[in-house]
PDB file of C-alpha atoms in Angstrom:
ATOM      1  CA  MET A  26     -56.754   0.109  21.426  1.00 63.00           C
ATOM      2  CA  GLN A  27     -53.217  -1.187  21.851  1.00 67.00           C
ATOM      3  CA  ILE A  28     -53.204  -4.984  22.126  1.00 78.00           C
ATOM      4  CA  ASP A  29     -49.906  -6.581  23.064  1.00 79.00           C
ATOM      5  CA  LEU A  30     -49.601 -10.305  22.394  1.00 89.00           C
ATOM      6  CA  PRO A  31     -46.555 -12.540  21.898  1.00 91.00           C
ATOM      7  CA  PRO A  32     -44.595 -11.986  18.677  1.00 95.00           C
ATOM      8  CA  LEU A  33     -44.688 -14.359  15.748  1.00 97.00           C
ATOM      9  CA  PRO A  34     -43.304 -17.806  16.541  1.00 97.00           C
ATOM     10  CA  THR A  35     -39.923 -18.743  15.121  1.00 97.00           C
ATOM     11  CA  ALA A  36     -38.169 -21.927  14.052  1.00 97.00           C
ATOM     12  CA  PHE A  37     -37.352 -22.588  17.715  1.00 97.00           C
ATOM     13  CA  ASP A  38     -41.062 -22.868  18.508  1.00 97.00           C
ATOM     14  CA  VAL A  39     -41.911 -25.636  16.028  1.00 98.00           C
ATOM     15  CA  LYS A  40     -40.748 -29.146  15.274  1.00 96.00           C
ATOM     16  CA  GLY A  41     -41.559 -29.434  11.594  1.00 95.00           C
ATOM     17  CA  ASP A  42     -39.813 -28.427   8.374  1.00 95.00           C
ATOM     18  CA  LEU A  43     -39.838 -24.753   7.389  1.00 98.00           C
ATOM     19  CA  SER A  44     -38.177 -25.287   4.036  1.00 97.00           C
ATOM     20  CA  ARG A  45     -39.985 -28.104   2.229  1.00 97.00           C
ATOM     21  CA  ASN A  46     -43.088 -27.449   0.135  1.00 98.00           C
ATOM     22  CA  TRP A  47     -43.735 -23.880   1.213  1.00 98.00           C
ATOM     23  CA  GLY A  48     -43.326 -22.252  -2.180  1.00 98.00           C
ATOM     24  CA  GLU A  49     -43.363 -18.468  -1.853  1.00 98.00           C
ATOM     25  CA  THR A  50     -44.970 -18.412   1.604  1.00 98.00           C
ATOM     26  CA  PRO A  51     -43.262 -15.575   3.544  1.00 98.00           C
ATOM     27  CA  PHE A  52     -40.672 -17.102   5.814  1.00 98.00           C
ATOM     28  CA  ASP A  53     -41.758 -15.095   8.854  1.00 97.00           C
ATOM     29  CA  LEU A  54     -45.232 -16.653   8.686  1.00 98.00           C
ATOM     30  CA  ARG A  55     -44.229 -20.264   8.119  1.00 98.00           C
ATOM     31  CA  ALA A  56     -43.604 -20.972  11.794  1.00 98.00           C
ATOM     32  CA  LEU A  57     -47.005 -19.513  12.687  1.00 98.00           C
ATOM     33  CA  PHE A  58     -48.784 -21.796  10.232  1.00 98.00           C
ATOM     34  CA  LEU A  59     -46.728 -24.786  11.352  1.00 98.00           C
ATOM     35  CA  LEU A  60     -47.290 -24.059  15.042  1.00 98.00           C
ATOM     36  CA  THR A  61     -51.009 -23.919  14.317  1.00 98.00           C
ATOM     37  CA  GLU A  62     -50.794 -27.330  12.675  1.00 98.00           C
ATOM     38  CA  GLU A  63     -48.835 -28.762  15.578  1.00 98.00           C
ATOM     39  CA  VAL A  64     -51.055 -27.467  18.370  1.00 98.00           C
ATOM     40  CA  ALA A  65     -54.243 -28.331  16.453  1.00 98.00           C
ATOM     41  CA  ARG A  66     -52.818 -31.808  15.771  1.00 98.00           C
ATOM     42  CA  ILE A  67     -54.054 -31.733  12.181  1.00 98.00           C
ATOM     43  CA  PRO A  68     -51.158 -32.802   9.926  1.00 98.00           C
ATOM     44  CA  GLY A  69     -51.176 -30.819   6.710  1.00 98.00           C
ATOM     45  CA  ALA A  70     -52.951 -27.797   8.169  1.00 98.00           C
ATOM     46  CA  ALA A  71     -49.927 -25.517   7.792  1.00 98.00           C
ATOM     47  CA  ARG A  72     -49.778 -25.653   4.007  1.00 98.00           C
ATOM     48  CA  TYR A  73     -53.542 -25.314   3.752  1.00 98.00           C
ATOM     49  CA  LEU A  74     -53.421 -22.191   5.934  1.00 98.00           C
ATOM     50  CA  ALA A  75     -50.662 -20.721   3.782  1.00 98.00           C
ATOM     51  CA  ILE A  76     -52.759 -21.148   0.638  1.00 98.00           C
ATOM     52  CA  ALA A  77     -55.825 -19.702   2.368  1.00 98.00           C
ATOM     53  CA  ALA A  78     -53.891 -16.677   3.648  1.00 98.00           C
ATOM     54  CA  LYS A  79     -52.588 -15.977   0.166  1.00 97.00           C
ATOM     55  CA  ARG A  80     -56.144 -15.642  -1.097  1.00 95.00           C
ATOM     56  CA  GLU A  81     -57.671 -13.842   1.871  1.00 95.00           C
ATOM     57  CA  SER A  82     -55.007 -11.267   2.755  1.00 96.00           C
ATOM     58  CA  ALA A  83     -51.977 -11.699   0.461  1.00 96.00           C
ATOM     59  CA  PHE A  84     -50.166 -12.459   3.750  1.00 98.00           C
ATOM     60  CA  VAL A  85     -50.823  -8.975   5.186  1.00 97.00           C
ATOM     61  CA  ALA A  86     -51.684  -9.362   8.871  1.00 96.00           C
ATOM     62  CA  ALA A  87     -53.398  -5.970   9.020  1.00 94.00           C
ATOM     63  CA  ALA A  88     -55.476  -6.529   5.880  1.00 94.00           C
ATOM     64  CA  HIS A  89     -58.872  -4.919   6.383  1.00 91.00           C
ATOM     65  CA  ASN A  90     -61.875  -5.292   4.109  1.00 81.00           C
ATOM     66  CA  GLY A  91     -64.437  -2.744   5.162  1.00 65.00           C
ATOM     67  CA  ASN A  92     -62.375   0.348   5.857  1.00 60.00           C
ATOM     68  CA  ALA A  93     -62.697   1.887   2.400  1.00 62.00           C
ATOM     69  CA  ALA A  94     -65.549   3.602   0.619  1.00 63.00           C
ATOM     70  CA  ASN A  95     -65.810   0.850  -1.993  1.00 62.00           C
ATOM     71  CA  GLU A  96     -66.030  -1.937   0.591  1.00 60.00           C
ATOM     72  CA  GLN A  97     -69.536  -1.351   1.892  1.00 74.00           C
ATOM     73  CA  ASP A  98     -70.433  -4.931   0.977  1.00 76.00           C
ATOM     74  CA  GLU A  99     -68.011  -6.248   3.593  1.00 77.00           C
ATOM     75  CA  ARG A 100     -69.523  -3.959   6.225  1.00 83.00           C
ATOM     76  CA  ASP A 101     -72.983  -5.103   5.152  1.00 87.00           C
ATOM     77  CA  ASP A 102     -71.874  -8.710   5.599  1.00 88.00           C
ATOM     78  CA  SER A 103     -70.449  -8.122   9.066  1.00 92.00           C
ATOM     79  CA  ARG A 104     -73.552  -6.180  10.100  1.00 93.00           C
ATOM     80  CA  ALA A 105     -75.774  -9.024   8.885  1.00 94.00           C
ATOM     81  CA  ALA A 106     -73.597 -11.588  10.674  1.00 93.00           C
ATOM     82  CA  TYR A 107     -73.997  -9.677  13.918  1.00 96.00           C
ATOM     83  CA  VAL A 108     -77.711  -8.875  13.661  1.00 96.00           C
ATOM     84  CA  ASN A 109     -78.695 -12.359  12.517  1.00 96.00           C
ATOM     85  CA  ASN A 110     -76.690 -14.214  15.160  1.00 97.00           C
ATOM     86  CA  LYS A 111     -76.480 -12.062  18.292  1.00 96.00           C
ATOM     87  CA  ALA A 112     -79.622 -13.565  19.827  1.00 96.00           C
ATOM     88  CA  ARG A 113     -78.213 -17.083  19.717  1.00 96.00           C
ATOM     89  CA  ASN A 114     -74.693 -16.230  20.913  1.00 98.00           C
ATOM     90  CA  PRO A 115     -73.187 -14.721  24.061  1.00 98.00           C
ATOM     91  CA  PRO A 116     -72.930 -10.914  23.927  1.00 98.00           C
ATOM     92  CA  LEU A 117     -69.843  -9.298  22.412  1.00 98.00           C
ATOM     93  CA  ARG A 118     -68.445  -6.384  24.403  1.00 97.00           C
ATOM     94  CA  TYR A 119     -67.605  -4.661  21.136  1.00 97.00           C
ATOM     95  CA  GLY A 120     -70.528  -6.006  19.152  1.00 97.00           C
ATOM     96  CA  GLU A 121     -71.472  -2.795  17.364  1.00 96.00           C
ATOM     97  CA  GLN A 122     -67.862  -2.133  16.399  1.00 96.00           C
ATOM     98  CA  ALA A 123     -67.582  -5.690  15.103  1.00 96.00           C
ATOM     99  CA  ALA A 124     -70.769  -5.232  13.097  1.00 95.00           C
ATOM    100  CA  ASP A 125     -69.309  -2.171  11.380  1.00 93.00           C
ATOM    101  CA  PHE A 126     -65.823  -3.619  10.953  1.00 94.00           C
ATOM    102  CA  GLY A 127     -66.124  -5.804   7.875  1.00 93.00           C
ATOM    103  CA  SER A 128     -63.483  -8.510   7.711  1.00 94.00           C
ATOM    104  CA  GLY A 129     -59.777  -8.578   8.326  1.00 95.00           C
ATOM    105  CA  GLY A 130     -56.602 -10.284   9.386  1.00 97.00           C
ATOM    106  CA  LEU A 131     -54.546 -12.967   7.687  1.00 98.00           C
ATOM    107  CA  PHE A 132     -57.627 -15.044   6.872  1.00 97.00           C
ATOM    108  CA  GLY A 133     -60.155 -12.303   6.111  1.00 94.00           C
ATOM    109  CA  ALA A 134     -62.526 -13.310   8.906  1.00 95.00           C
ATOM    110  CA  LEU A 135     -65.803 -11.449   9.377  1.00 94.00           C
ATOM    111  CA  ALA A 136     -65.417  -9.757  12.740  1.00 96.00           C
ATOM    112  CA  PRO A 137     -68.546 -10.970  14.576  1.00 97.00           C
ATOM    113  CA  TYR A 138     -67.984 -14.598  13.600  1.00 97.00           C
ATOM    114  CA  ALA A 139     -64.328 -14.358  14.599  1.00 98.00           C
ATOM    115  CA  LEU A 140     -65.091 -12.902  18.023  1.00 98.00           C
ATOM    116  CA  TRP A 141     -67.610 -15.701  18.581  1.00 98.00           C
ATOM    117  CA  THR A 142     -64.959 -18.312  17.748  1.00 98.00           C
ATOM    118  CA  GLY A 143     -65.294 -21.207  20.170  1.00 98.00           C
ATOM    119  CA  VAL A 144     -68.875 -20.509  21.260  1.00 98.00           C
ATOM    120  CA  PRO A 145     -70.292 -23.773  19.850  1.00 96.00           C
ATOM    121  CA  GLU A 146     -67.587 -25.648  21.737  1.00 96.00           C
ATOM    122  CA  VAL A 147     -67.193 -23.773  25.062  1.00 97.00           C
ATOM    123  CA  LYS A 148     -70.182 -21.374  25.166  1.00 97.00           C
ATOM    124  CA  THR A 149     -69.557 -18.296  27.343  1.00 97.00           C
ATOM    125  CA  LYS A 150     -65.932 -19.303  27.897  1.00 96.00           C
ATOM    126  CA  ALA A 151     -65.076 -18.507  24.285  1.00 97.00           C
ATOM    127  CA  PRO A 152     -61.891 -16.431  24.582  1.00 97.00           C
ATOM    128  CA  LEU A 153     -62.603 -13.438  22.319  1.00 98.00           C
ATOM    129  CA  LEU A 154     -66.018 -12.289  23.570  1.00 97.00           C
ATOM    130  CA  ASN A 155     -64.560  -9.208  25.283  1.00 97.00           C
ATOM    131  CA  ALA A 156     -62.072  -8.301  22.564  1.00 96.00           C
ATOM    132  CA  PRO A 157     -62.401  -5.519  19.978  1.00 96.00           C
ATOM    133  CA  PRO A 158     -62.432  -6.493  16.293  1.00 96.00           C
ATOM    134  CA  GLU A 159     -58.938  -5.045  15.795  1.00 95.00           C
ATOM    135  CA  ILE A 160     -57.604  -8.111  17.599  1.00 96.00           C
ATOM    136  CA  LEU A 161     -57.959  -9.890  14.242  1.00 96.00           C
ATOM    137  CA  PHE A 162     -54.854  -8.007  13.114  1.00 96.00           C
ATOM    138  CA  GLN A 163     -52.877 -10.107  15.609  1.00 96.00           C
ATOM    139  CA  PRO A 164     -51.522 -13.048  13.564  1.00 97.00           C
ATOM    140  CA  ARG A 165     -51.781 -15.505  16.430  1.00 98.00           C
ATOM    141  CA  VAL A 166     -55.445 -14.647  16.970  1.00 98.00           C
ATOM    142  CA  ALA A 167     -56.182 -14.924  13.256  1.00 98.00           C
ATOM    143  CA  ALA A 168     -54.522 -18.340  13.223  1.00 98.00           C
ATOM    144  CA  PHE A 169     -56.554 -19.471  16.230  1.00 98.00           C
ATOM    145  CA  CYS A 170     -59.819 -18.490  14.546  1.00 98.00           C
ATOM    146  CA  ALA A 171     -58.751 -20.225  11.341  1.00 98.00           C
ATOM    147  CA  ALA A 172     -57.782 -23.409  13.179  1.00 98.00           C
ATOM    148  CA  VAL A 173     -61.128 -23.655  14.965  1.00 98.00           C
ATOM    149  CA  TYR A 174     -63.075 -23.068  11.783  1.00 97.00           C
ATOM    150  CA  MET A 175     -60.985 -25.549   9.815  1.00 98.00           C
ATOM    151  CA  GLN A 176     -61.433 -28.241  12.461  1.00 98.00           C
ATOM    152  CA  ARG A 177     -65.158 -27.603  12.589  1.00 97.00           C
ATOM    153  CA  ILE A 178     -65.476 -28.079   8.837  1.00 97.00           C
ATOM    154  CA  LEU A 179     -63.379 -31.245   8.878  1.00 98.00           C
ATOM    155  CA  ALA A 180     -65.287 -32.742  11.804  1.00 97.00           C
ATOM    156  CA  ASN A 181     -68.831 -31.942  10.695  1.00 96.00           C
ATOM    157  CA  TYR A 182     -68.988 -32.057   6.906  1.00 96.00           C
ATOM    158  CA  ARG A 183     -68.103 -34.371   4.086  1.00 96.00           C
ATOM    159  CA  VAL A 184     -64.638 -33.191   3.059  1.00 97.00           C
ATOM    160  CA  ASP A 185     -63.220 -35.267   0.229  1.00 96.00           C
ATOM    161  CA  ASP A 186     -59.886 -33.483  -0.164  1.00 97.00           C
ATOM    162  CA  VAL A 187     -57.968 -30.374   0.828  1.00 98.00           C
ATOM    163  CA  ALA A 188     -59.762 -28.152  -1.687  1.00 98.00           C
ATOM    164  CA  ASP A 189     -63.081 -29.068  -0.069  1.00 98.00           C
ATOM    165  CA  ILE A 190     -61.905 -27.384   3.143  1.00 98.00           C
ATOM    166  CA  LYS A 191     -61.726 -24.069   1.311  1.00 97.00           C
ATOM    167  CA  VAL A 192     -65.184 -24.694  -0.122  1.00 97.00           C
ATOM    168  CA  GLY A 193     -66.568 -25.129   3.385  1.00 96.00           C
ATOM    169  CA  TRP A 194     -64.576 -22.097   4.476  1.00 93.00           C
ATOM    170  CA  ALA A 195     -66.452 -20.051   1.871  1.00 91.00           C
ATOM    171  CA  ASN A 196     -69.846 -21.520   2.744  1.00 93.00           C
ATOM    172  CA  PRO A 197     -70.465 -24.818   4.547  1.00 93.00           C
ATOM    173  CA  GLY A 198     -73.666 -25.219   2.567  1.00 93.00           C
ATOM    174  CA  LEU A 199     -71.560 -25.841  -0.517  1.00 96.00           C
ATOM    175  CA  LEU A 200     -70.471 -29.127   1.052  1.00 96.00           C
ATOM    176  CA  GLY A 201     -74.081 -30.241   1.335  1.00 92.00           C
ATOM    177  CA  LYS A 202     -76.930 -29.804  -1.087  1.00 89.00           C
ATOM    178  CA  ASP A 203     -74.937 -27.390  -3.255  1.00 88.00           C
ATOM    179  CA  ARG A 204     -71.970 -29.746  -3.677  1.00 94.00           C
ATOM    180  CA  GLY A 205     -70.962 -29.954  -7.316  1.00 93.00           C
ATOM    181  CA  GLY A 206     -72.662 -26.706  -8.282  1.00 95.00           C
ATOM    182  CA  THR A 207     -71.132 -23.701 -10.006  1.00 96.00           C
ATOM    183  CA  LYS A 208     -70.023 -21.943  -6.816  1.00 95.00           C
ATOM    184  CA  TYR A 209     -68.566 -25.155  -5.392  1.00 96.00           C
ATOM    185  CA  ASN A 210     -66.460 -25.661  -8.499  1.00 97.00           C
ATOM    186  CA  GLU A 211     -65.422 -22.003  -8.632  1.00 96.00           C
ATOM    187  CA  VAL A 212     -64.075 -22.047  -5.074  1.00 96.00           C
ATOM    188  CA  ARG A 213     -62.214 -25.289  -5.689  1.00 97.00           C
ATOM    189  CA  ALA A 214     -60.687 -23.962  -8.899  1.00 97.00           C
ATOM    190  CA  ARG A 215     -59.501 -20.777  -7.159  1.00 97.00           C
ATOM    191  CA  PHE A 216     -57.949 -22.759  -4.327  1.00 98.00           C
ATOM    192  CA  LEU A 217     -56.110 -25.094  -6.677  1.00 98.00           C
ATOM    193  CA  ALA A 218     -54.884 -22.112  -8.707  1.00 98.00           C
ATOM    194  CA  ASP A 219     -53.720 -20.376  -5.522  1.00 98.00           C
ATOM    195  CA  ALA A 220     -51.784 -23.469  -4.461  1.00 98.00           C
ATOM    196  CA  LYS A 221     -50.091 -23.660  -7.839  1.00 98.00           C
ATOM    197  CA  SER A 222     -49.177 -19.982  -8.010  1.00 98.00           C
ATOM    198  CA  LEU A 223     -47.887 -20.039  -4.430  1.00 98.00           C
ATOM    199  CA  GLY A 224     -45.801 -23.099  -5.243  1.00 98.00           C
ATOM    200  CA  ILE A 225     -47.272 -25.563  -2.755  1.00 98.00           C
ATOM    201  CA  ASP A 226     -47.574 -29.093  -4.119  1.00 98.00           C
ATOM    202  CA  LEU A 227     -50.821 -30.632  -2.913  1.00 98.00           C
ATOM    203  CA  ALA A 228     -49.528 -34.044  -3.993  1.00 98.00           C
ATOM    204  CA  ASP A 229     -46.666 -33.927  -1.476  1.00 98.00           C
ATOM    205  CA  ALA A 230     -48.276 -36.243   1.075  1.00 96.00           C
ATOM    206  CA  THR A 231     -45.377 -35.821   3.498  1.00 96.00           C
ATOM    207  CA  THR A 232     -46.354 -32.212   4.188  1.00 98.00           C
ATOM    208  CA  ILE A 233     -50.047 -32.177   3.296  1.00 98.00           C
ATOM    209  CA  PRO A 234     -52.016 -35.438   3.254  1.00 97.00           C
ATOM    210  CA  ALA A 235     -54.708 -35.870   0.627  1.00 96.00           C
ATOM    211  CA  LYS A 236     -57.299 -35.680   3.419  1.00 96.00           C
ATOM    212  CA  LEU A 237     -56.732 -33.848   6.681  1.00 98.00           C
ATOM    213  CA  ASP A 238     -57.639 -35.705   9.874  1.00 98.00           C
ATOM    214  CA  PRO A 239     -59.087 -33.679  12.808  1.00 98.00           C
ATOM    215  CA  SER A 240     -59.497 -36.614  15.196  1.00 98.00           C
ATOM    216  CA  ALA A 241     -56.626 -35.583  17.502  1.00 98.00           C
ATOM    217  CA  TRP A 242     -57.928 -32.028  17.975  1.00 98.00           C
ATOM    218  CA  PRO A 243     -57.198 -31.068  21.620  1.00 98.00           C
ATOM    219  CA  GLY A 244     -60.045 -28.580  22.028  1.00 98.00           C
ATOM    220  CA  VAL A 245     -60.574 -24.837  21.718  1.00 98.00           C
ATOM    221  CA  PRO A 246     -59.039 -23.826  25.091  1.00 98.00           C
ATOM    222  CA  ALA A 247     -55.845 -25.806  24.484  1.00 98.00           C
ATOM    223  CA  VAL A 248     -55.382 -24.385  20.997  1.00 98.00           C
ATOM    224  CA  PHE A 249     -55.994 -20.833  22.200  1.00 98.00           C
ATOM    225  CA  THR A 250     -53.523 -21.183  25.057  1.00 97.00           C
ATOM    226  CA  ALA A 251     -50.829 -22.643  22.822  1.00 97.00           C
ATOM    227  CA  LEU A 252     -51.275 -20.093  20.023  1.00 97.00           C
ATOM    228  CA  VAL A 253     -52.303 -16.896  21.790  1.00 97.00           C
ATOM    229  CA  GLY A 254     -51.589 -17.379  25.468  1.00 94.00           C
ATOM    230  CA  THR A 255     -53.407 -15.116  27.916  1.00 90.00           C
ATOM    231  CA  LEU A 256     -55.187 -11.963  26.825  1.00 92.00           C
ATOM    232  CA  PRO A 257     -54.693  -8.732  28.764  1.00 86.00           C
ATOM    233  CA  LYS A 258     -57.006  -8.777  31.780  1.00 84.00           C
ATOM    234  CA  GLU A 259     -59.248  -6.043  30.366  1.00 83.00           C
ATOM    235  CA  LEU A 260     -60.026  -8.301  27.386  1.00 83.00           C
ATOM    236  CA  ALA A 261     -60.227 -11.664  29.143  1.00 75.00           C
TER     237      ALA A 261
END
């Protein structure tokens, strides 16, 4: 299915700095990450998203985990996500396709969870319920899903620093009873290594505060409108 959404944002669409503390982040994606930070009103989010995208997709918007013979585990994960959660969530128009999709996009999101983005906040008005999983290949949609998930982690869990966001991203349970365990420390170590190899300085408080503050979050509908706009009527 052909899905036409606005192109990547440019320097004209953002207010912040596209040169300081970005390391090797591809220049064409910097404005997207910064726009996400600005519309989500979470200072520091842009550099976090850059580090996360490096790990999850190597900055390839069409990255797809689940479309190769050796990626059955990703398809198993997306199938489990769909089967285990469909009863408690609004129906997905392309639920079976999402279940078989695996994960994809800039942030490697599992398709069913991504299409349910916003359900806890706005229920049946969540914007992606009628969209096919391939919409995750749209960078603006991937950024929207990432912003909602990041805000949810920051608002609902104990997050001591930026690396803890990535821990919650991997599994929110690691921020609870499993905090300090082997998996918790492994995820943190990978995130810190990714930041270093990308060239983003987590100590540069001007661009990424030591702790990100979600208190000015404007809500799921506002973030979707600012990042994605309006979906084609057959998907809305």
